[in-house]
Coordinates of C-alpha atoms in Angstrom, one line a residue:
X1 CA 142.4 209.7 196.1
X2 CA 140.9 207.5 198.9
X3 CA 142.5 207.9 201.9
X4 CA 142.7 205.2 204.7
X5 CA 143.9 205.7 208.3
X6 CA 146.1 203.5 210.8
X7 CA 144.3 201.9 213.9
X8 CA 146.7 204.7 215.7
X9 CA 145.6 207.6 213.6
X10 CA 142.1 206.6 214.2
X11 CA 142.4 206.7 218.2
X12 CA 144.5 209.9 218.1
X13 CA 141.6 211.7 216.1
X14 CA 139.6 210.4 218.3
X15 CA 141.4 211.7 221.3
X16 CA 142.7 214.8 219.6
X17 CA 139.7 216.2 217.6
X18 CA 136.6 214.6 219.3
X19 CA 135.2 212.4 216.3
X20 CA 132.7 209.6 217.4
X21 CA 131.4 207.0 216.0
X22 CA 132.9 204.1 213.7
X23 CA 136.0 203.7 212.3
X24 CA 134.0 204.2 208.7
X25 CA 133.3 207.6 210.2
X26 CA 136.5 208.7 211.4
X27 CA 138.3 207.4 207.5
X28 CA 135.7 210.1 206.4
X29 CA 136.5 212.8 208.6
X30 CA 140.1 212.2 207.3
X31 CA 139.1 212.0 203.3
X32 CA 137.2 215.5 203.3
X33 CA 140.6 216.9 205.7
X34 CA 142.5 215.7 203.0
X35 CA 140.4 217.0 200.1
X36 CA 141.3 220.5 200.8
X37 CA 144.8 219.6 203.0
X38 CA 147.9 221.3 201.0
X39 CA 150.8 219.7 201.0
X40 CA 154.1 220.8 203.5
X41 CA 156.5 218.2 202.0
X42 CA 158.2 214.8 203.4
X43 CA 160.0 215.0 206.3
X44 CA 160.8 212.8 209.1
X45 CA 158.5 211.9 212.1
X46 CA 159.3 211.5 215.8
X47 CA 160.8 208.1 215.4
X48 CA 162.9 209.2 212.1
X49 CA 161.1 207.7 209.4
X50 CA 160.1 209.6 206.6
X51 CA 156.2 210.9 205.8
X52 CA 154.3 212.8 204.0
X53 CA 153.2 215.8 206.0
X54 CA 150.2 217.9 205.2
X55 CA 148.2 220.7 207.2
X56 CA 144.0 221.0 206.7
X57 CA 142.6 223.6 209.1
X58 CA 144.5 222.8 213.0
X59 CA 145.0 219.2 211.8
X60 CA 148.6 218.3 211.0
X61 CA 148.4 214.9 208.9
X62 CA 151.3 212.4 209.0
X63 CA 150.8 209.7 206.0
X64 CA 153.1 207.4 204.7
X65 CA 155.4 208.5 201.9
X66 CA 154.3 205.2 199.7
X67 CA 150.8 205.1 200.0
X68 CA 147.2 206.3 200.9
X69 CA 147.4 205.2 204.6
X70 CA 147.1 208.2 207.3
X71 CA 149.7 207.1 210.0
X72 CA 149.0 210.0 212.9
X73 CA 147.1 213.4 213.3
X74 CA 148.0 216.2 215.4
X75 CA 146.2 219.6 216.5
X76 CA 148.5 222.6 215.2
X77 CA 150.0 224.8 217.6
X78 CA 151.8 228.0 217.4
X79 CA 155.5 227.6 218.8
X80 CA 156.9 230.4 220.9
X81 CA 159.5 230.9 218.6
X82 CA 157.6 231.6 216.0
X83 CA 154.7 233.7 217.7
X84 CA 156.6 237.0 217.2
X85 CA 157.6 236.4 213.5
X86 CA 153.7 235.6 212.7
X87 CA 152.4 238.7 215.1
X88 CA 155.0 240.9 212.7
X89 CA 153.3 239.5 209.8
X90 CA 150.2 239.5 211.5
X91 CA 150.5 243.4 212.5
X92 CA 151.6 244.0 208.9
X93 CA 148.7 242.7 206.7
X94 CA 146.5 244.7 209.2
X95 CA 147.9 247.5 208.5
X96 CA 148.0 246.9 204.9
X97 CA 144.0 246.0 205.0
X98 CA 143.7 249.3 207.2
X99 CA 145.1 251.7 204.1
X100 CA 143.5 250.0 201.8
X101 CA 140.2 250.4 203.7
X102 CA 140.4 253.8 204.2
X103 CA 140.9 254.3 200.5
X104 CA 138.3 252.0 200.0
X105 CA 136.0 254.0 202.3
X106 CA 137.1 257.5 201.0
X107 CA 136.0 256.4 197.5
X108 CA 132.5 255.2 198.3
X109 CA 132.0 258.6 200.4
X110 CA 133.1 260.3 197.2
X111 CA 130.7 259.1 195.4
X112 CA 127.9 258.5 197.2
X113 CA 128.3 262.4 197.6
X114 CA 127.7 262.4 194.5
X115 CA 124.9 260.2 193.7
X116 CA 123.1 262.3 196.7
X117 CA 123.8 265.8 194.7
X118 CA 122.4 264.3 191.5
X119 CA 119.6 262.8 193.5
X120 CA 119.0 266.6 194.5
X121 CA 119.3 267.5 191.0
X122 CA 117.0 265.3 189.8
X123 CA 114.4 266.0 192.0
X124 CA 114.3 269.2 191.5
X125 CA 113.9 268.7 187.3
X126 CA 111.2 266.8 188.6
X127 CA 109.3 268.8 190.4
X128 CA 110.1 271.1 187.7
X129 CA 109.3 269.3 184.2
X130 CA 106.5 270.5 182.6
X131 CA 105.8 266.9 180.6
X132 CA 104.7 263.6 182.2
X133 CA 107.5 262.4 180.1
X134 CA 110.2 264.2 181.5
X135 CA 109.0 263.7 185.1
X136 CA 108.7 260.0 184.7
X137 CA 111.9 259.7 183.6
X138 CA 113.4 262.1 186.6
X139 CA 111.3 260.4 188.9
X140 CA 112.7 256.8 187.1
X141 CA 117.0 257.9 187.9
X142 CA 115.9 259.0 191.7
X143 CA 114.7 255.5 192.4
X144 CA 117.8 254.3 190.3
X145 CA 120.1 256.2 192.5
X146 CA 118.3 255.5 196.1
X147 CA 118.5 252.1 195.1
X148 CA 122.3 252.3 194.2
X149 CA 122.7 254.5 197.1
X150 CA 121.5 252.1 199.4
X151 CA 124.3 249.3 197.3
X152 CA 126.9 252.0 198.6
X153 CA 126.4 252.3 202.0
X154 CA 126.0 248.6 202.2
X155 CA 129.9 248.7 200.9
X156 CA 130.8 251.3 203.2
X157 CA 129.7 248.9 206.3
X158 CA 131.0 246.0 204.6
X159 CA 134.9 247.7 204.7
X160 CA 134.5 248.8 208.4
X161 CA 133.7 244.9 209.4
X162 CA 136.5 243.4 207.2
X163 CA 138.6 245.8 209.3
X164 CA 137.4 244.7 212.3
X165 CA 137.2 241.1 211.5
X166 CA 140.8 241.3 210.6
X167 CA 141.6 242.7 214.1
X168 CA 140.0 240.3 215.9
X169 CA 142.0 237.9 213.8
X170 CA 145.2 239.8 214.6
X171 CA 143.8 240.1 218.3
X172 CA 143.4 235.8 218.1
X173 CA 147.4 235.8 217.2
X174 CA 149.2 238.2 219.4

């Protein structure tokens, strides 16, 4: 759907989210908000009437229930009412992500404690093997499980950001 926008929503996008340029570009600012927008339902506005309400990012977009015309855009705030509910929330999924992290993490240690025993194992039939054969092949599952090693401690770091990402996150609400 091609979306249009009021003379008002244009000035207040303006104002409110610092687009420049022509009105051509602020209509396509407010086509690729409302590609991805989801919809919060039809309620009424500060004057009363009815609109179609949607949320894309911190933009809350006002449009009119019968058509494809934006009528107003506002920045999203957090109310002080609802602060604490979302920092309960907030404090919850963090400490979900936190368990599930540490299981996460405990795993990957497991095995690349593992890997580094057979690695030891390996090289050790390698430096043992009597046949090229046999010692190419050795030599063939060492660089097989450096490489994977490697794929495992990448994982390990991976779960200790997405942990600390999410805190930051948490930190950005509370």
């Amino acid at each position: 759907m091609k979306w249009s926008a009021a003379p008002h929503a244009i000035g207040r996008i303006r104002e409110r989210f610092g687009i420049r340029g022509r009105d051509a570009d602020v209509t396509a600012w407010v086509n690729q908000r409302m590609a991805v927008a989801q919809y919060v339902g039809t309620i009424p506005d500060d004057e009363g009437k009815m609109r179609r309400v949607y949320t894309s990012g911190t933009a809350v977009i006002f449009a009119l229930v019968d058509g494809d015309c934006v009528i107003s855009v506002r920045k999203a705030e957090v109310r002080q009412e609802w602060r604490a509910n979302l920092e309960k929330v907030a404090e919850r999924e963090l400490r979900k992500l936190k368990r599930q992290s540490i299981a996460e993490e405990r795993r990957l240690v497991a095995l690349r404690s593992q890997m580094e025993t057979e690695l030891c194992e390996q090289r050790a039939r390698s430096l043992s093997a009597r046949s090229d054969a046999k010692r190419f092949a050795c030599d063939a599952r060492v660089n097989a499980l450096t490489m994977r090693l490697t794929e495992v401690e990448r994982d390990i770091i991976r779960v200790r950001r997405d942990v600390l990402k999410a805190a930051e996150s948490y930190a950005a609400i509370s």
